[in-house]
């Protein structure tokens, strides 16, 4: 079972700081019965895992400030949802320029790694380079032979 979390709040239930583990709270409030809820001035907090981003999505860097110090990005806020504080992840779609930059970066990296694999095409939906023949799905290792347009079993 995951340890319960609590966050300090002011008189208007605006959070102050970051969530605290119940075990730490018990050390500060040894006489408080946490089965009946948090002490005055605290609210329950539920940790929410970050979402998996789509190919052309980013965390919204304009939201989060110092909340997201544990992550390599912003995009996280603490908000009250159904009477409980929760992590709320803010995601945005890439701008046209960001999308184009990502696509060009993928194409350039592929061309640098595989300069002779000109038969592969770019899939805009997945933002990946794809071979003209699908990779075999038999669990064995293969290498691409561009001249013959085939996958050769690695022995």
Short mmCIF file of N, CA and C in Angstrom, two decimals:
data_model
loop_
_atom_site.label_atom_id
_atom_site.label_comp_id
_atom_site.label_asym_id
_atom_site.label_seq_id
_atom_site.Cartn_x
_atom_site.Cartn_y
_atom_site.Cartn_z
N UNK A 1 0.84 -1.18 0.00
CA UNK A 1 0.00 0.00 0.00
C UNK A 1 0.89 1.25 0.00
N UNK A 2 0.50 2.23 -0.77
CA UNK A 2 1.24 3.48 -0.84
C UNK A 2 0.97 4.32 0.41
N UNK A 3 2.02 4.92 0.91
CA UNK A 3 1.88 5.75 2.10
C UNK A 3 1.07 7.00 1.77
N UNK A 4 0.17 7.35 2.67
CA UNK A 4 -0.66 8.55 2.45
C UNK A 4 0.19 9.81 2.52
N UNK A 5 -0.28 10.83 1.78
CA UNK A 5 0.40 12.12 1.72
C UNK A 5 -0.55 13.22 2.17
N UNK A 6 0.04 14.30 2.69
CA UNK A 6 -0.71 15.48 3.10
C UNK A 6 0.05 16.72 2.66
N UNK A 7 -0.70 17.79 2.41
CA UNK A 7 -0.07 19.04 2.03
C UNK A 7 -0.58 20.16 2.93
N UNK A 8 0.32 21.02 3.36
CA UNK A 8 -0.04 22.16 4.22
C UNK A 8 -0.81 23.18 3.39
N UNK A 9 -1.85 23.77 3.98
CA UNK A 9 -2.68 24.76 3.29
C UNK A 9 -2.91 25.96 4.20
N UNK A 10 -3.21 27.11 3.57
CA UNK A 10 -3.55 28.29 4.36
C UNK A 10 -5.06 28.29 4.64
N UNK A 11 -5.56 29.39 5.19
CA UNK A 11 -6.99 29.47 5.56
C UNK A 11 -7.92 29.40 4.35
N UNK A 12 -7.39 29.61 3.16
CA UNK A 12 -8.20 29.52 1.93
C UNK A 12 -7.94 28.21 1.16
N UNK A 13 -7.29 27.28 1.83
CA UNK A 13 -6.92 25.98 1.24
C UNK A 13 -5.97 26.09 0.05
N UNK A 14 -5.16 27.15 0.04
CA UNK A 14 -4.11 27.29 -0.96
C UNK A 14 -2.88 26.55 -0.41
N UNK A 15 -2.33 25.66 -1.23
CA UNK A 15 -1.21 24.84 -0.74
C UNK A 15 0.01 25.68 -0.42
N UNK A 16 0.76 25.20 0.56
CA UNK A 16 2.02 25.81 0.97
C UNK A 16 3.08 24.71 0.91
N UNK A 17 4.03 24.85 0.03
CA UNK A 17 5.09 23.84 -0.06
C UNK A 17 4.65 22.60 -0.80
N UNK A 18 5.28 21.49 -0.44
CA UNK A 18 5.10 20.22 -1.14
C UNK A 18 4.45 19.19 -0.22
N UNK A 19 3.94 18.10 -0.78
CA UNK A 19 3.30 17.05 0.03
C UNK A 19 4.30 16.42 1.01
N UNK A 20 3.72 15.94 2.13
CA UNK A 20 4.53 15.29 3.17
C UNK A 20 3.99 13.88 3.41
N UNK A 21 4.89 12.95 3.68
CA UNK A 21 4.48 11.59 3.99
C UNK A 21 3.82 11.52 5.35
N UNK A 22 2.85 10.63 5.48
CA UNK A 22 2.15 10.46 6.74
C UNK A 22 3.11 10.07 7.86
N UNK A 23 4.10 9.24 7.54
CA UNK A 23 5.06 8.83 8.58
C UNK A 23 5.80 10.04 9.16
N UNK A 24 6.13 11.01 8.32
CA UNK A 24 6.77 12.24 8.82
C UNK A 24 5.79 13.07 9.63
N UNK A 25 4.54 13.11 9.17
CA UNK A 25 3.51 13.88 9.88
C UNK A 25 3.26 13.29 11.28
N UNK A 26 3.31 11.98 11.40
CA UNK A 26 3.09 11.34 12.70
C UNK A 26 4.18 11.71 13.69
N UNK A 27 5.39 11.96 13.20
CA UNK A 27 6.47 12.39 14.09
C UNK A 27 6.22 13.80 14.61
N UNK A 28 5.58 14.63 13.76
CA UNK A 28 5.29 16.02 14.16
C UNK A 28 4.02 16.09 15.00
N UNK A 29 3.05 15.24 14.69
CA UNK A 29 1.75 15.23 15.38
C UNK A 29 1.50 13.83 15.98
N UNK A 30 2.27 13.45 16.99
CA UNK A 30 2.18 12.09 17.53
C UNK A 30 0.83 11.75 18.15
N UNK A 31 0.07 12.73 18.60
CA UNK A 31 -1.22 12.47 19.24
C UNK A 31 -2.39 12.51 18.27
N UNK A 32 -2.13 12.83 17.03
CA UNK A 32 -3.22 12.94 16.04
C UNK A 32 -3.57 11.56 15.48
N UNK A 33 -4.88 11.27 15.36
CA UNK A 33 -5.35 10.02 14.77
C UNK A 33 -5.58 10.25 13.28
N UNK A 34 -4.63 9.82 12.46
CA UNK A 34 -4.69 10.06 11.02
C UNK A 34 -5.78 9.25 10.32
N UNK A 35 -6.35 8.26 11.00
CA UNK A 35 -7.47 7.52 10.41
C UNK A 35 -8.69 8.42 10.26
N UNK A 36 -8.71 9.52 11.00
CA UNK A 36 -9.83 10.48 10.92
C UNK A 36 -9.52 11.65 10.01
N UNK A 37 -8.37 11.61 9.33
CA UNK A 37 -8.01 12.68 8.41
C UNK A 37 -6.78 13.42 8.87
N UNK A 38 -6.37 14.42 8.09
CA UNK A 38 -5.15 15.17 8.42
C UNK A 38 -5.41 16.17 9.55
N UNK A 39 -4.34 16.64 10.18
CA UNK A 39 -4.47 17.68 11.20
C UNK A 39 -4.98 18.99 10.56
N UNK A 40 -5.46 19.88 11.40
CA UNK A 40 -5.89 21.20 10.92
C UNK A 40 -4.73 21.86 10.17
N UNK A 41 -5.08 22.53 9.07
CA UNK A 41 -4.07 23.21 8.28
C UNK A 41 -3.42 22.31 7.23
N UNK A 42 -3.94 21.09 7.05
CA UNK A 42 -3.44 20.16 6.04
C UNK A 42 -4.60 19.55 5.29
N UNK A 43 -4.32 19.12 4.07
CA UNK A 43 -5.30 18.39 3.28
C UNK A 43 -4.64 17.13 2.73
N UNK A 44 -5.46 16.13 2.44
CA UNK A 44 -4.95 14.92 1.81
C UNK A 44 -4.42 15.25 0.43
N UNK A 45 -3.43 14.49 0.00
CA UNK A 45 -2.81 14.71 -1.30
C UNK A 45 -2.67 13.36 -2.00
N UNK A 46 -3.00 13.33 -3.29
CA UNK A 46 -2.86 12.11 -4.08
C UNK A 46 -1.86 12.35 -5.19
N UNK A 47 -0.85 11.52 -5.23
CA UNK A 47 0.19 11.59 -6.26
C UNK A 47 -0.37 10.98 -7.55
N UNK A 48 -0.18 11.66 -8.67
CA UNK A 48 -0.65 11.18 -9.97
C UNK A 48 0.56 11.06 -10.89
N UNK A 49 0.74 9.90 -11.47
CA UNK A 49 1.87 9.67 -12.37
C UNK A 49 1.75 10.57 -13.60
N UNK A 50 2.87 11.03 -14.14
CA UNK A 50 2.81 11.84 -15.35
C UNK A 50 2.27 11.02 -16.52
N UNK A 51 1.53 11.67 -17.40
CA UNK A 51 0.99 10.94 -18.55
C UNK A 51 2.07 10.63 -19.57
N UNK A 52 1.81 9.62 -20.39
CA UNK A 52 2.69 9.37 -21.53
C UNK A 52 2.35 10.40 -22.59
N UNK A 53 3.36 11.10 -23.05
CA UNK A 53 3.13 12.13 -24.04
C UNK A 53 2.95 11.52 -25.43
N UNK A 54 2.08 12.14 -26.21
CA UNK A 54 1.94 11.76 -27.60
C UNK A 54 3.17 12.22 -28.37
N UNK A 55 3.28 11.76 -29.60
CA UNK A 55 4.44 12.05 -30.43
C UNK A 55 4.69 13.55 -30.54
N UNK A 56 3.61 14.32 -30.64
CA UNK A 56 3.76 15.77 -30.83
C UNK A 56 3.18 16.56 -29.65
N UNK A 57 3.42 16.05 -28.43
CA UNK A 57 2.99 16.74 -27.22
C UNK A 57 4.19 17.05 -26.34
N UNK A 58 4.05 18.08 -25.53
CA UNK A 58 5.08 18.49 -24.57
C UNK A 58 4.38 18.85 -23.26
N UNK A 59 5.12 18.78 -22.15
CA UNK A 59 4.62 19.34 -20.91
C UNK A 59 4.62 20.85 -21.06
N UNK A 60 3.60 21.49 -20.55
CA UNK A 60 3.48 22.95 -20.67
C UNK A 60 4.44 23.61 -19.69
N UNK A 61 5.55 24.10 -20.22
CA UNK A 61 6.61 24.70 -19.40
C UNK A 61 6.19 26.00 -18.71
N UNK A 62 5.07 26.56 -19.11
CA UNK A 62 4.62 27.81 -18.48
C UNK A 62 3.90 27.56 -17.17
N UNK A 63 3.65 26.30 -16.83
CA UNK A 63 2.92 25.95 -15.61
C UNK A 63 3.84 25.14 -14.71
N UNK A 64 3.82 25.44 -13.44
CA UNK A 64 4.54 24.61 -12.49
C UNK A 64 5.54 25.34 -11.64
N UNK A 65 6.24 26.29 -12.22
CA UNK A 65 7.23 27.02 -11.42
C UNK A 65 8.14 26.09 -10.67
N UNK A 66 8.28 26.30 -9.36
CA UNK A 66 9.21 25.48 -8.58
C UNK A 66 8.59 24.17 -8.11
N UNK A 67 7.34 23.90 -8.43
CA UNK A 67 6.73 22.62 -8.04
C UNK A 67 7.47 21.48 -8.72
N UNK A 68 7.84 21.67 -9.97
CA UNK A 68 8.39 20.59 -10.78
C UNK A 68 9.91 20.44 -10.65
N UNK A 69 10.48 20.85 -9.54
CA UNK A 69 11.94 20.77 -9.39
C UNK A 69 12.46 19.34 -9.48
N UNK A 70 11.63 18.36 -9.14
CA UNK A 70 12.07 16.97 -9.18
C UNK A 70 12.05 16.39 -10.60
N UNK A 71 11.54 17.17 -11.54
CA UNK A 71 11.43 16.69 -12.91
C UNK A 71 12.32 17.54 -13.80
N UNK A 72 12.52 17.07 -15.03
CA UNK A 72 13.35 17.81 -15.97
C UNK A 72 12.53 18.84 -16.74
N UNK A 73 11.33 19.09 -16.26
CA UNK A 73 10.42 20.01 -16.96
C UNK A 73 9.41 20.57 -15.96
N UNK A 74 8.71 21.59 -16.37
CA UNK A 74 7.55 22.06 -15.62
C UNK A 74 6.33 21.36 -16.20
N UNK A 75 5.16 21.90 -15.93
CA UNK A 75 3.95 21.28 -16.44
C UNK A 75 3.15 20.61 -15.35
N UNK A 76 3.57 20.75 -14.10
CA UNK A 76 2.90 20.12 -12.98
C UNK A 76 2.37 21.19 -12.04
N UNK A 77 1.10 21.04 -11.63
CA UNK A 77 0.56 21.92 -10.60
C UNK A 77 -0.13 21.06 -9.56
N UNK A 78 -0.36 21.62 -8.39
CA UNK A 78 -1.14 20.97 -7.35
C UNK A 78 -2.49 21.66 -7.35
N UNK A 79 -3.55 20.90 -7.56
CA UNK A 79 -4.90 21.47 -7.60
C UNK A 79 -5.85 20.61 -6.79
N UNK A 80 -6.90 21.24 -6.28
CA UNK A 80 -7.93 20.50 -5.56
C UNK A 80 -8.89 19.90 -6.57
N UNK A 81 -9.02 18.57 -6.50
CA UNK A 81 -9.93 17.84 -7.38
C UNK A 81 -10.78 16.95 -6.49
N UNK A 82 -12.09 17.16 -6.51
CA UNK A 82 -13.01 16.39 -5.66
C UNK A 82 -12.63 16.46 -4.19
N UNK A 83 -12.22 17.64 -3.73
CA UNK A 83 -11.93 17.86 -2.32
C UNK A 83 -10.58 17.38 -1.84
N UNK A 84 -9.74 16.94 -2.75
CA UNK A 84 -8.42 16.43 -2.40
C UNK A 84 -7.39 17.10 -3.32
N UNK A 85 -6.24 17.44 -2.77
CA UNK A 85 -5.17 17.95 -3.62
C UNK A 85 -4.58 16.80 -4.43
N UNK A 86 -4.28 17.08 -5.69
CA UNK A 86 -3.68 16.09 -6.58
C UNK A 86 -2.66 16.76 -7.48
N UNK A 87 -1.74 15.93 -7.99
CA UNK A 87 -0.88 16.37 -9.09
C UNK A 87 -1.76 16.54 -10.32
N UNK A 88 -1.61 17.65 -11.01
CA UNK A 88 -2.31 17.86 -12.27
C UNK A 88 -1.24 18.17 -13.31
N UNK A 89 -1.18 17.32 -14.33
CA UNK A 89 -0.18 17.46 -15.38
C UNK A 89 -0.76 18.25 -16.54
N UNK A 90 -0.02 19.24 -16.98
CA UNK A 90 -0.48 20.11 -18.07
C UNK A 90 0.35 19.81 -19.32
N UNK A 91 -0.35 19.38 -20.36
CA UNK A 91 0.28 18.97 -21.61
C UNK A 91 -0.24 19.87 -22.72
N UNK A 92 0.62 20.19 -23.66
CA UNK A 92 0.20 20.99 -24.79
C UNK A 92 0.69 20.35 -26.08
N UNK A 93 0.01 20.67 -27.17
CA UNK A 93 0.47 20.22 -28.48
C UNK A 93 1.64 21.08 -28.93
N UNK A 94 2.55 20.47 -29.67
CA UNK A 94 3.66 21.24 -30.21
C UNK A 94 3.15 22.26 -31.22
N UNK A 95 3.85 23.36 -31.28
CA UNK A 95 3.55 24.34 -32.33
C UNK A 95 3.99 23.74 -33.66
N UNK A 96 3.56 24.35 -34.75
CA UNK A 96 3.97 23.89 -36.08
C UNK A 96 5.49 23.91 -36.19
N UNK A 97 6.12 24.94 -35.64
CA UNK A 97 7.58 25.06 -35.71
C UNK A 97 8.25 23.95 -34.90
N UNK A 98 7.75 23.67 -33.70
CA UNK A 98 8.33 22.62 -32.87
C UNK A 98 8.17 21.25 -33.53
N UNK A 99 7.01 21.02 -34.11
CA UNK A 99 6.74 19.75 -34.80
C UNK A 99 7.71 19.58 -35.97
N UNK A 100 7.87 20.62 -36.78
CA UNK A 100 8.79 20.57 -37.92
C UNK A 100 10.22 20.34 -37.46
N UNK A 101 10.62 21.03 -36.39
CA UNK A 101 11.97 20.86 -35.85
C UNK A 101 12.20 19.42 -35.39
N UNK A 102 11.23 18.84 -34.73
CA UNK A 102 11.36 17.45 -34.27
C UNK A 102 11.47 16.50 -35.47
N UNK A 103 10.62 16.69 -36.45
CA UNK A 103 10.65 15.84 -37.64
C UNK A 103 12.00 15.95 -38.35
N UNK A 104 12.49 17.16 -38.52
CA UNK A 104 13.79 17.36 -39.19
C UNK A 104 14.93 16.74 -38.39
N UNK A 105 14.83 16.81 -37.08
CA UNK A 105 15.85 16.21 -36.22
C UNK A 105 15.88 14.70 -36.36
N UNK A 106 14.70 14.07 -36.40
CA UNK A 106 14.63 12.62 -36.57
C UNK A 106 15.20 12.22 -37.93
N UNK A 107 14.82 12.94 -38.97
CA UNK A 107 15.32 12.64 -40.32
C UNK A 107 16.84 12.81 -40.39
N UNK A 108 17.36 13.88 -39.81
CA UNK A 108 18.81 14.14 -39.85
C UNK A 108 19.58 13.08 -39.08
N UNK A 109 19.09 12.71 -37.91
CA UNK A 109 19.77 11.69 -37.11
C UNK A 109 19.79 10.35 -37.85
N UNK A 110 18.68 10.01 -38.49
CA UNK A 110 18.62 8.76 -39.24
C UNK A 110 19.60 8.80 -40.42
N UNK A 111 19.61 9.91 -41.13
CA UNK A 111 20.51 10.03 -42.28
C UNK A 111 21.98 9.95 -41.86
N UNK A 112 22.29 10.49 -40.69
CA UNK A 112 23.67 10.43 -40.20
C UNK A 112 24.05 9.00 -39.80
N UNK A 113 23.14 8.28 -39.16
CA UNK A 113 23.42 6.91 -38.74
C UNK A 113 23.40 5.92 -39.90
N UNK A 114 22.52 6.17 -40.87
CA UNK A 114 22.33 5.22 -41.97
C UNK A 114 22.31 5.96 -43.31
N UNK A 115 23.43 6.50 -43.73
CA UNK A 115 23.46 7.33 -44.94
C UNK A 115 23.08 6.60 -46.23
N UNK A 116 23.18 5.27 -46.24
CA UNK A 116 22.86 4.53 -47.47
C UNK A 116 21.45 3.95 -47.49
N UNK A 117 20.69 4.17 -46.43
CA UNK A 117 19.35 3.57 -46.33
C UNK A 117 18.31 4.51 -46.92
N UNK A 118 18.48 4.89 -48.14
CA UNK A 118 17.58 5.85 -48.80
C UNK A 118 16.20 5.29 -49.09
N UNK A 119 16.03 4.01 -48.97
CA UNK A 119 14.73 3.40 -49.26
C UNK A 119 13.72 3.59 -48.12
N UNK A 120 14.20 3.99 -46.95
CA UNK A 120 13.30 4.17 -45.82
C UNK A 120 12.54 5.49 -45.99
N UNK A 121 11.34 5.54 -45.44
CA UNK A 121 10.50 6.74 -45.55
C UNK A 121 10.13 7.24 -44.17
N UNK A 122 9.82 8.51 -44.12
CA UNK A 122 9.42 9.13 -42.86
C UNK A 122 7.92 9.00 -42.68
N UNK A 123 7.50 8.52 -41.50
CA UNK A 123 6.09 8.41 -41.14
C UNK A 123 5.77 9.60 -40.25
N UNK A 124 5.01 10.55 -40.78
CA UNK A 124 4.71 11.77 -40.03
C UNK A 124 3.87 11.50 -38.79
N UNK A 125 3.01 10.50 -38.84
CA UNK A 125 2.14 10.18 -37.71
C UNK A 125 2.93 9.71 -36.50
N UNK A 126 3.92 8.83 -36.74
CA UNK A 126 4.72 8.29 -35.64
C UNK A 126 6.02 9.03 -35.42
N UNK A 127 6.39 9.91 -36.36
CA UNK A 127 7.65 10.65 -36.34
C UNK A 127 8.83 9.69 -36.29
N UNK A 128 8.76 8.66 -37.14
CA UNK A 128 9.81 7.66 -37.22
C UNK A 128 10.10 7.32 -38.67
N UNK A 129 11.31 6.86 -38.90
CA UNK A 129 11.67 6.35 -40.21
C UNK A 129 11.24 4.90 -40.29
N UNK A 130 10.70 4.51 -41.45
CA UNK A 130 10.20 3.15 -41.61
C UNK A 130 10.81 2.49 -42.84
N UNK A 131 11.13 1.20 -42.71
CA UNK A 131 11.69 0.47 -43.85
C UNK A 131 10.59 0.13 -44.86
N UNK A 132 10.98 -0.13 -46.10
CA UNK A 132 9.98 -0.51 -47.10
C UNK A 132 9.41 -1.91 -46.86
N UNK A 133 10.12 -2.71 -46.07
CA UNK A 133 9.66 -4.05 -45.70
C UNK A 133 9.64 -4.12 -44.17
N UNK A 134 8.52 -4.55 -43.61
CA UNK A 134 8.39 -4.61 -42.15
C UNK A 134 9.43 -5.54 -41.52
N UNK A 135 9.89 -5.17 -40.35
CA UNK A 135 10.84 -5.98 -39.59
C UNK A 135 10.13 -7.29 -39.20
N UNK A 136 10.78 -8.44 -39.37
CA UNK A 136 10.16 -9.72 -38.99
C UNK A 136 9.85 -9.74 -37.49
N UNK A 137 8.73 -10.35 -37.14
CA UNK A 137 8.35 -10.38 -35.73
C UNK A 137 8.49 -11.78 -35.13
N UNK A 138 9.55 -12.47 -35.51
CA UNK A 138 9.78 -13.82 -34.99
C UNK A 138 10.73 -13.83 -33.79
N UNK A 139 11.10 -12.64 -33.30
CA UNK A 139 11.96 -12.54 -32.13
C UNK A 139 13.44 -12.72 -32.41
N UNK A 140 13.81 -12.89 -33.64
CA UNK A 140 15.21 -13.07 -34.00
C UNK A 140 15.81 -11.73 -34.43
N UNK A 141 17.16 -11.58 -34.29
CA UNK A 141 17.80 -10.31 -34.68
C UNK A 141 18.08 -10.26 -36.18
N UNK A 142 17.81 -9.10 -36.76
CA UNK A 142 18.04 -8.89 -38.19
C UNK A 142 18.77 -7.58 -38.40
N UNK A 143 19.41 -7.49 -39.57
CA UNK A 143 20.02 -6.25 -40.00
C UNK A 143 19.47 -5.93 -41.40
N UNK A 144 19.36 -4.66 -41.70
CA UNK A 144 18.78 -4.23 -42.97
C UNK A 144 19.81 -4.26 -44.10
N UNK A 145 19.41 -4.83 -45.23
CA UNK A 145 20.23 -4.84 -46.44
C UNK A 145 19.53 -3.93 -47.44
N UNK A 146 20.00 -2.70 -47.54
CA UNK A 146 19.32 -1.71 -48.38
C UNK A 146 19.40 -2.06 -49.87
N UNK A 147 20.53 -2.62 -50.29
CA UNK A 147 20.70 -2.95 -51.71
C UNK A 147 19.65 -3.96 -52.19
N UNK A 148 19.37 -4.97 -51.35
CA UNK A 148 18.41 -6.01 -51.72
C UNK A 148 17.02 -5.79 -51.11
N UNK A 149 16.89 -4.72 -50.32
CA UNK A 149 15.61 -4.39 -49.68
C UNK A 149 15.07 -5.56 -48.85
N UNK A 150 15.97 -6.14 -48.04
CA UNK A 150 15.58 -7.29 -47.22
C UNK A 150 16.19 -7.18 -45.82
N UNK A 151 15.60 -7.92 -44.90
CA UNK A 151 16.15 -8.07 -43.57
C UNK A 151 16.94 -9.37 -43.56
N UNK A 152 18.19 -9.31 -43.14
CA UNK A 152 19.04 -10.48 -43.09
C UNK A 152 19.22 -10.91 -41.63
N UNK A 153 19.02 -12.18 -41.40
CA UNK A 153 19.16 -12.75 -40.07
C UNK A 153 20.61 -12.60 -39.59
N UNK A 154 20.79 -12.10 -38.38
CA UNK A 154 22.11 -11.98 -37.78
C UNK A 154 22.47 -13.33 -37.18
N UNK A 155 23.59 -13.87 -37.62
CA UNK A 155 23.97 -15.23 -37.14
C UNK A 155 25.16 -15.16 -36.23
#
